[in-house]
Short mmCIF file of C-alpha atoms and ligand atoms in Angstrom, two decimals:
data_model
loop_
_atom_site.label_atom_id
_atom_site.label_comp_id
_atom_site.label_asym_id
_atom_site.label_seq_id
_atom_site.Cartn_x
_atom_site.Cartn_y
_atom_site.Cartn_z
CA MET A 1375 25.85 -12.48 14.43
CA ASN A 1376 25.97 -11.15 10.88
CA ILE A 1377 22.53 -11.22 9.31
CA ALA A 1378 21.71 -10.59 5.65
CA VAL A 1379 18.12 -9.35 5.47
CA PHE A 1380 16.57 -9.79 2.02
CA SER A 1381 13.50 -8.14 0.46
CA THR A 1382 13.95 -5.26 2.90
CA LYS A 1383 11.68 -2.25 2.78
CA SER A 1384 12.23 0.91 4.81
CA TYR A 1385 9.65 -0.26 7.38
CA ASP A 1386 11.46 -3.60 7.90
CA GLN A 1387 14.73 -1.81 8.54
CA GLU A 1388 13.01 0.63 10.90
CA TYR A 1389 11.58 -2.20 13.03
CA PHE A 1390 14.81 -4.26 13.09
CA GLU A 1391 16.82 -1.20 14.13
CA LYS A 1392 14.24 -0.29 16.78
CA TYR A 1393 14.55 -3.67 18.49
CA ASN A 1394 18.24 -4.35 17.83
CA ALA A 1395 19.27 -2.33 20.87
CA ASP A 1396 18.54 -5.49 22.89
CA TYR A 1397 20.54 -7.79 20.59
CA ASP A 1398 23.36 -5.79 18.94
CA TYR A 1399 23.40 -7.82 15.71
CA ASN A 1400 25.07 -6.67 12.48
CA PHE A 1401 22.53 -6.37 9.72
CA SER A 1402 23.12 -6.06 5.99
CA PHE A 1403 19.83 -4.89 4.52
CA TYR A 1404 19.15 -5.74 0.87
CA GLU A 1405 16.16 -4.51 -1.09
CA THR A 1406 16.54 -7.35 -3.55
CA ALA A 1407 14.85 -10.70 -2.98
CA LEU A 1408 16.96 -13.74 -2.16
CA ASN A 1409 17.28 -16.05 -5.16
CA PRO A 1410 20.12 -17.99 -6.85
CA ASP A 1411 21.45 -14.76 -8.42
CA THR A 1412 21.53 -12.76 -5.19
CA ALA A 1413 22.50 -15.52 -2.74
CA LYS A 1414 26.15 -14.47 -3.06
CA LEU A 1415 25.29 -11.37 -1.01
CA SER A 1416 25.13 -13.63 2.03
CA ALA A 1417 28.93 -14.03 2.10
CA ASP A 1418 30.39 -13.26 5.56
CA CYS A 1419 27.01 -13.77 7.22
CA ASN A 1420 25.76 -16.51 9.58
CA VAL A 1421 22.07 -15.96 9.00
CA VAL A 1422 19.77 -14.93 6.15
CA CYS A 1423 16.45 -13.37 7.02
CA VAL A 1424 13.79 -13.77 4.31
CA PHE A 1425 10.15 -13.00 3.57
CA VAL A 1426 7.27 -14.50 1.60
CA ASN A 1427 8.55 -14.11 -1.96
CA ASP A 1428 12.23 -14.91 -1.54
CA VAL A 1429 13.18 -17.93 -3.64
CA VAL A 1430 14.84 -20.29 -1.19
CA ASN A 1431 15.12 -23.28 -3.48
CA GLU A 1432 17.82 -25.95 -3.70
CA GLU A 1433 20.07 -23.81 -5.90
CA THR A 1434 19.86 -20.85 -3.51
CA ILE A 1435 20.44 -23.09 -0.49
CA LYS A 1436 23.60 -24.62 -1.99
CA ILE A 1437 25.07 -21.13 -2.44
CA LEU A 1438 24.02 -20.15 1.10
CA SER A 1439 25.68 -23.29 2.43
CA ALA A 1440 28.91 -22.58 0.53
CA ASN A 1441 28.85 -19.09 2.10
CA GLY A 1442 28.63 -20.60 5.59
CA ILE A 1443 25.00 -19.71 6.31
CA GLU A 1444 23.76 -21.73 9.28
CA LEU A 1445 20.23 -20.40 9.72
CA ILE A 1446 17.38 -19.27 7.47
CA ALA A 1447 15.12 -17.03 9.54
CA LEU A 1448 11.74 -16.51 7.88
CA ARG A 1449 10.01 -13.35 9.09
CA CYS A 1450 6.61 -14.79 8.13
CA ALA A 1451 4.41 -17.79 8.96
CA GLY A 1452 4.19 -19.56 5.58
CA TYR A 1453 7.28 -21.48 4.45
CA ASN A 1454 6.14 -22.80 1.06
CA ASN A 1455 8.98 -20.86 -0.60
CA VAL A 1456 11.72 -22.81 1.23
CA ASP A 1457 13.02 -26.20 0.08
CA LEU A 1458 13.19 -27.75 3.54
CA GLU A 1459 14.76 -30.99 2.29
CA ALA A 1460 17.60 -29.10 0.62
CA ALA A 1461 18.14 -27.05 3.79
CA GLU A 1462 18.30 -30.18 5.92
CA LYS A 1463 20.73 -31.81 3.49
CA GLU A 1464 23.04 -28.78 3.82
CA GLY A 1465 22.66 -28.73 7.62
CA ILE A 1466 20.96 -25.31 7.58
CA LYS A 1467 18.22 -24.79 10.16
CA VAL A 1468 15.00 -23.00 9.25
CA VAL A 1469 12.93 -20.96 11.69
CA ARG A 1470 9.77 -18.93 11.16
CA VAL A 1471 7.27 -16.72 12.96
CA PRO A 1472 4.39 -19.17 13.34
CA ALA A 1473 1.94 -16.74 14.87
CA TYR A 1474 1.87 -13.00 14.94
CA SER A 1475 -1.33 -11.17 15.39
CA PRO A 1476 -3.78 -13.44 13.57
CA GLU A 1477 -6.17 -10.52 14.08
CA ALA A 1478 -4.21 -8.52 11.49
CA VAL A 1479 -4.93 -11.00 8.69
CA ALA A 1480 -8.45 -11.89 9.84
CA GLU A 1481 -9.41 -8.22 10.04
CA HIS A 1482 -8.03 -7.61 6.55
CA ALA A 1483 -10.10 -10.51 5.18
CA LEU A 1484 -13.12 -8.83 6.77
CA ALA A 1485 -12.09 -5.48 5.25
CA LEU A 1486 -12.01 -7.10 1.79
CA ILE A 1487 -15.50 -8.55 2.34
CA LEU A 1488 -17.00 -5.27 3.55
CA THR A 1489 -15.33 -3.21 0.84
CA LEU A 1490 -16.35 -5.55 -1.99
CA ASN A 1491 -19.86 -5.81 -0.62
CA ARG A 1492 -20.61 -2.19 0.35
CA LYS A 1493 -18.30 -0.71 -2.34
CA THR A 1494 -16.86 1.96 -0.07
CA HIS A 1495 -13.80 2.24 -2.34
CA LYS A 1496 -16.08 3.29 -5.20
CA ALA A 1497 -18.22 5.56 -3.03
CA TYR A 1498 -15.08 7.35 -1.80
CA ASN A 1499 -14.01 8.20 -5.36
CA ARG A 1500 -17.52 9.10 -6.49
CA VAL A 1501 -18.21 11.53 -3.66
CA ARG A 1502 -14.83 13.23 -4.10
CA GLU A 1503 -15.85 14.00 -7.67
CA GLY A 1504 -19.22 15.41 -6.64
CA ASN A 1505 -21.12 12.26 -7.70
CA PHE A 1506 -23.59 11.47 -4.93
CA SER A 1507 -25.51 8.83 -6.89
CA LEU A 1508 -26.07 5.38 -5.31
CA LYS A 1509 -26.47 3.61 -8.66
CA ASN A 1510 -24.77 0.17 -8.61
CA LEU A 1511 -23.59 0.62 -5.01
CA ILE A 1512 -26.14 -1.81 -3.57
CA GLY A 1513 -24.71 -4.39 -1.16
CA PHE A 1514 -26.13 -7.20 0.98
CA ASN A 1515 -26.43 -7.83 4.73
CA LEU A 1516 -23.88 -10.23 6.21
CA SER A 1517 -26.41 -11.22 8.83
CA ASN A 1518 -27.75 -14.71 8.10
CA LYS A 1519 -25.41 -15.24 5.15
CA THR A 1520 -23.41 -18.47 5.15
CA ILE A 1521 -19.67 -17.94 5.45
CA GLY A 1522 -17.39 -20.89 4.64
CA ILE A 1523 -13.97 -20.91 6.28
CA ILE A 1524 -11.35 -23.20 4.74
CA GLY A 1525 -8.57 -23.69 7.28
CA THR A 1526 -9.51 -22.98 10.90
CA GLY A 1527 -6.10 -22.47 12.47
CA LYS A 1528 -5.11 -19.25 14.19
CA ILE A 1529 -6.24 -16.87 11.44
CA GLY A 1530 -9.30 -18.83 10.29
CA ALA A 1531 -10.54 -19.16 13.88
CA THR A 1532 -10.03 -15.45 14.56
CA PHE A 1533 -11.88 -14.65 11.34
CA GLY A 1534 -14.74 -16.93 12.42
CA LYS A 1535 -15.07 -15.13 15.75
CA LEU A 1536 -15.24 -11.76 13.97
CA LEU A 1537 -17.94 -12.96 11.58
CA LYS A 1538 -19.98 -14.38 14.48
CA GLY A 1539 -20.51 -10.78 15.52
CA PHE A 1540 -22.32 -10.10 12.24
CA GLY A 1541 -24.87 -12.82 12.90
CA SER A 1542 -23.62 -14.88 9.96
CA LYS A 1543 -23.96 -18.67 9.77
CA LEU A 1544 -20.48 -20.18 9.89
CA ILE A 1545 -19.45 -23.44 8.27
CA ALA A 1546 -15.91 -24.72 7.91
CA TYR A 1547 -13.59 -27.31 6.45
CA ASP A 1548 -10.24 -28.30 7.91
CA ILE A 1549 -8.28 -31.53 8.04
CA ALA A 1550 -8.59 -31.19 11.84
CA GLU A 1551 -11.67 -29.72 13.47
CA ASN A 1552 -11.14 -26.71 15.73
CA GLU A 1553 -12.89 -27.60 19.01
CA GLU A 1554 -13.17 -23.99 20.11
CA LEU A 1555 -15.04 -23.12 16.91
CA VAL A 1556 -17.26 -26.20 17.22
CA ALA A 1557 -18.17 -25.03 20.73
CA ALA A 1558 -18.90 -21.58 19.32
CA GLY A 1559 -21.42 -23.11 16.91
CA VAL A 1560 -19.34 -23.42 13.74
CA GLU A 1561 -20.40 -26.45 11.70
CA PHE A 1562 -17.56 -28.50 10.19
CA LEU A 1563 -18.53 -30.05 6.86
CA PRO A 1564 -16.82 -31.88 4.00
CA LEU A 1565 -15.06 -29.49 1.63
CA GLU A 1566 -17.56 -30.07 -1.15
CA GLU A 1567 -20.47 -29.02 1.09
CA VAL A 1568 -18.64 -25.88 2.15
CA PHE A 1569 -18.24 -25.02 -1.55
CA GLN A 1570 -21.94 -25.73 -2.20
CA GLN A 1571 -23.47 -23.88 0.77
CA SER A 1572 -21.36 -20.75 1.21
CA ASP A 1573 -22.30 -17.25 0.15
CA ILE A 1574 -18.75 -16.19 1.02
CA ILE A 1575 -15.70 -18.50 1.06
CA SER A 1576 -12.59 -17.33 2.89
CA LEU A 1577 -9.31 -19.23 2.51
CA HIS A 1578 -7.10 -19.62 5.59
CA CYS A 1579 -5.24 -22.89 4.96
CA PRO A 1580 -1.53 -23.09 4.11
CA LEU A 1581 -0.29 -23.66 0.57
CA ASN A 1582 0.94 -27.20 0.08
CA LYS A 1583 0.55 -29.98 -2.47
CA HIS A 1584 -2.94 -30.81 -1.14
CA THR A 1585 -4.24 -27.23 -1.21
CA LYS A 1586 -2.61 -25.90 -4.40
CA HIS A 1587 -5.43 -24.75 -6.74
CA ILE A 1588 -8.10 -25.81 -4.24
CA ILE A 1589 -10.15 -23.14 -6.03
CA ASN A 1590 -10.33 -24.39 -9.61
CA LYS A 1591 -12.82 -24.93 -12.41
CA ALA A 1592 -14.37 -28.01 -10.73
CA SER A 1593 -14.68 -26.46 -7.26
CA ILE A 1594 -16.01 -23.17 -8.66
CA ALA A 1595 -18.70 -25.12 -10.55
CA LYS A 1596 -19.98 -26.48 -7.21
CA MET A 1597 -20.36 -23.01 -5.65
CA LYS A 1598 -23.47 -20.83 -5.42
CA ASP A 1599 -24.01 -18.40 -8.29
CA GLY A 1600 -22.56 -15.04 -7.31
CA VAL A 1601 -20.31 -16.46 -4.58
CA MET A 1602 -17.72 -14.18 -2.96
CA ILE A 1603 -14.22 -15.69 -2.69
CA ILE A 1604 -11.65 -14.15 -0.35
CA ASN A 1605 -7.99 -15.20 -0.30
CA THR A 1606 -5.60 -13.75 2.27
CA SER A 1607 -3.56 -16.95 2.53
CA ARG A 1608 -1.37 -17.80 -0.47
CA GLY A 1609 -1.92 -16.97 -4.14
CA ALA A 1610 -1.63 -20.47 -5.57
CA LEU A 1611 -4.63 -21.70 -3.57
CA ILE A 1612 -6.57 -20.21 -6.49
CA LYS A 1613 -5.98 -21.27 -10.09
CA THR A 1614 -6.06 -17.76 -11.50
CA GLU A 1615 -7.21 -18.62 -15.01
CA ASP A 1616 -10.16 -20.60 -13.61
CA ALA A 1617 -11.12 -17.69 -11.35
CA ILE A 1618 -11.04 -15.38 -14.38
CA ALA A 1619 -13.32 -17.78 -16.28
CA GLY A 1620 -15.65 -17.90 -13.25
CA LEU A 1621 -15.78 -14.10 -13.12
CA LYS A 1622 -16.40 -13.83 -16.86
CA ASP A 1623 -19.44 -16.10 -16.76
CA ARG A 1624 -20.64 -14.40 -13.52
CA LYS A 1625 -20.43 -17.57 -11.42
CA ILE A 1626 -18.08 -15.69 -9.10
CA GLY A 1627 -19.84 -12.53 -7.97
CA TYR A 1628 -16.93 -11.03 -6.03
CA LEU A 1629 -13.24 -11.82 -5.65
CA GLY A 1630 -11.06 -10.28 -2.95
CA ILE A 1631 -7.41 -11.26 -2.91
CA ASP A 1632 -4.44 -10.12 -0.86
CA VAL A 1633 -2.22 -12.75 -2.47
CA TYR A 1634 -1.73 -13.74 -6.09
CA GLU A 1635 -0.16 -16.73 -7.81
CA GLN A 1636 2.53 -14.70 -9.58
CA GLU A 1637 2.82 -12.00 -6.94
CA GLU A 1638 6.59 -12.28 -6.56
CA ASN A 1639 7.05 -10.31 -9.80
CA LEU A 1640 4.70 -7.51 -8.76
CA PHE A 1641 3.80 -7.14 -5.11
CA PHE A 1642 5.53 -4.80 -2.66
CA GLU A 1643 6.94 -2.68 -5.54
CA ASP A 1644 5.78 0.44 -7.37
CA HIS A 1645 5.10 -0.58 -11.00
CA SER A 1646 3.02 2.48 -11.85
CA GLU A 1647 5.52 3.62 -14.50
CA HIS A 1648 6.23 0.11 -15.86
CA ILE A 1649 4.61 -1.85 -18.68
CA ILE A 1650 3.16 -4.74 -16.69
CA GLN A 1651 3.75 -8.00 -18.54
CA ASP A 1652 1.43 -10.16 -16.42
CA ASP A 1653 -1.80 -10.27 -18.46
CA MET A 1654 -3.69 -12.24 -15.82
CA ILE A 1655 -3.42 -9.58 -13.13
CA LEU A 1656 -4.42 -6.95 -15.68
CA ARG A 1657 -7.50 -9.03 -16.59
CA LEU A 1658 -8.34 -9.36 -12.89
CA LEU A 1659 -7.97 -5.62 -12.41
CA SER A 1660 -10.43 -5.01 -15.26
CA PHE A 1661 -13.35 -6.58 -13.35
CA PRO A 1662 -15.53 -4.17 -11.33
CA ASN A 1663 -16.12 -6.88 -8.71
CA VAL A 1664 -12.48 -7.76 -7.98
CA LEU A 1665 -10.48 -6.13 -5.19
CA ILE A 1666 -6.75 -6.75 -4.95
CA THR A 1667 -4.40 -5.68 -2.18
CA SER A 1668 -0.67 -6.27 -2.32
CA HIS A 1669 -0.06 -8.83 0.46
CA GLN A 1670 -0.75 -6.27 3.16
CA ALA A 1671 -3.01 -8.33 5.41
CA TYR A 1672 -0.21 -8.83 7.95
CA PHE A 1673 0.79 -5.18 7.92
CA THR A 1674 -0.20 -3.69 11.26
CA LYS A 1675 2.01 -2.11 13.91
CA GLU A 1676 1.21 -4.91 16.32
CA ALA A 1677 2.14 -7.58 13.78
CA MET A 1678 5.39 -5.83 12.82
CA ASP A 1679 6.37 -5.61 16.51
CA GLN A 1680 5.75 -9.33 16.91
CA ILE A 1681 7.38 -10.38 13.64
CA THR A 1682 10.54 -8.46 14.49
CA THR A 1683 10.88 -9.56 18.09
CA ILE A 1684 10.07 -13.22 17.37
CA THR A 1685 12.57 -13.26 14.47
CA LEU A 1686 15.27 -11.76 16.68
CA ASN A 1687 14.45 -14.23 19.47
CA ASN A 1688 14.63 -17.11 16.99
CA ILE A 1689 18.11 -15.97 15.96
CA LYS A 1690 19.11 -15.54 19.63
CA SER A 1691 17.99 -19.09 20.44
CA PHE A 1692 20.09 -20.38 17.56
CA GLU A 1693 23.11 -18.31 18.64
CA THR A 1694 22.94 -19.53 22.23
CA GLY A 1695 22.22 -23.15 21.29
CA SER A 1696 18.83 -23.08 23.01
CA GLU A 1697 15.90 -25.12 21.76
CA LEU A 1698 14.55 -23.75 18.46
CA GLU A 1699 10.86 -23.67 19.33
CA ASN A 1700 9.94 -22.14 15.97
CA GLU A 1701 12.01 -24.48 13.83
CA VAL A 1702 10.41 -25.75 10.59
CA LYS A 1703 11.35 -29.30 9.67
P1 NAI B 1435 -2.29 -22.24 11.12
O1 NAI B 1435 -1.20 -23.25 10.93
O2 NAI B 1435 -2.62 -21.77 12.50
O3 NAI B 1435 -3.65 -22.78 10.47
C1 NAI B 1435 -3.71 -23.42 9.23
C2 NAI B 1435 -4.93 -24.34 9.27
O4 NAI B 1435 -5.06 -24.90 7.97
C3 NAI B 1435 -4.78 -25.49 10.26
O5 NAI B 1435 -5.92 -25.58 11.07
C4 NAI B 1435 -4.61 -26.71 9.36
O6 NAI B 1435 -5.14 -27.91 9.93
C5 NAI B 1435 -5.40 -26.27 8.15
N1 NAI B 1435 -5.10 -27.07 6.96
C6 NAI B 1435 -3.95 -27.67 6.62
N2 NAI B 1435 -4.10 -28.36 5.47
C7 NAI B 1435 -5.39 -28.17 5.09
C8 NAI B 1435 -6.16 -28.63 4.00
N3 NAI B 1435 -5.64 -29.44 3.08
N4 NAI B 1435 -7.43 -28.21 3.90
C9 NAI B 1435 -7.98 -27.41 4.85
N5 NAI B 1435 -7.31 -26.96 5.92
C10 NAI B 1435 -6.03 -27.34 6.04
O7 NAI B 1435 -1.89 -21.03 10.17
P2 NAI B 1435 -2.39 -19.51 10.28
O8 NAI B 1435 -1.48 -18.75 11.17
O9 NAI B 1435 -3.84 -19.49 10.54
O10 NAI B 1435 -2.09 -19.01 8.78
C11 NAI B 1435 -2.80 -19.52 7.67
C12 NAI B 1435 -2.13 -19.06 6.40
O11 NAI B 1435 -2.28 -17.64 6.27
C13 NAI B 1435 -0.60 -19.25 6.36
O12 NAI B 1435 -0.27 -20.56 5.91
C14 NAI B 1435 -0.15 -18.21 5.39
O13 NAI B 1435 -0.09 -18.78 4.09
C15 NAI B 1435 -1.26 -17.17 5.41
N6 NAI B 1435 -0.82 -15.87 5.91
C16 NAI B 1435 -1.02 -14.76 5.11
C17 NAI B 1435 -0.62 -13.52 5.54
C18 NAI B 1435 -0.86 -12.28 4.73
O14 NAI B 1435 -0.30 -11.21 5.05
N7 NAI B 1435 -1.69 -12.31 3.68
C19 NAI B 1435 0.06 -13.35 6.84
C20 NAI B 1435 0.17 -14.56 7.62
C21 NAI B 1435 -0.23 -15.77 7.15
#
């Protein structure tokens, strides 16, 4: 199989090469993202392997189809960046990695909470400069605080179990209740009540037409003053300009995001010597109570092992005509 791997970083290549001994596939690694301009690079390949910010829209898919691509192998869980209808029309199958170490993302969401709250990132810099003052470093106990989880699938449920250990009160909203969490004492409530009652809201639902901008001016208005919002799911769950307004009038007390609406133009790359044109991210970065990481929640050794082996197994199943258990339709 000839596989064009897009949006490749050195660590992706390292993991694919490590596990390829068992498969013997031919990889073409491209640093560039897949989009209508780069889709031509897939010529002579059977499979394209893509990540979260590749643009797999109808235009891209038509070029892939003309190049003879038979399979789009996502090396991630979310598939909001793929036009599934267009893929089906062209007879191209789509597979993904539905679950890989939910602990990786849940633990990162917790890291964002603890860092924003206890300000260890600021303390680290202060102490290095000989400033041992505690001024403005005050945090709050997580014990007895109400944590609202939106989306209680694999990651949301894992996050809930972690927060249980802090003695927090857990409430949740999902279109389907998670029985295991109910048994563990998590109270499922209508979305509006989760907005109203939570001290911390953590987003773990997928991005789709129902969840796009679930955090917006109207929902922010329902929240507690000083609420902490954490998003490790997908950027467009939050309407960025409304979050900025909420931060400016101090309704939002803390914002921790690993994903950002326009992240495809920024994340995973070094822009330290560039003039950044995205004024919204610069405004977000100007707030002392905003913490942004660059879509790294998934990035643990365990998750990379699983992402790579499941992606290779998905391709193997396609090659051998076996059932595609991780197909997205
Ligand atoms: P999952 O499919 O196990 O769980 C998603 C949950 O969201 C399900 O329980 C589902 O019923 C619920 N849901 C669907 N529509 C909803 C709605 N309208 N309102 C509330 N809940 C709704 O997915 P998993 O593995 O827990 O992943 C969640 C999301 O995390 C992914 O969709 C992906 O966007 C994101 N993710 C982010 C990563 C990162 O590195 N930052 C890495 C992996 C996933």
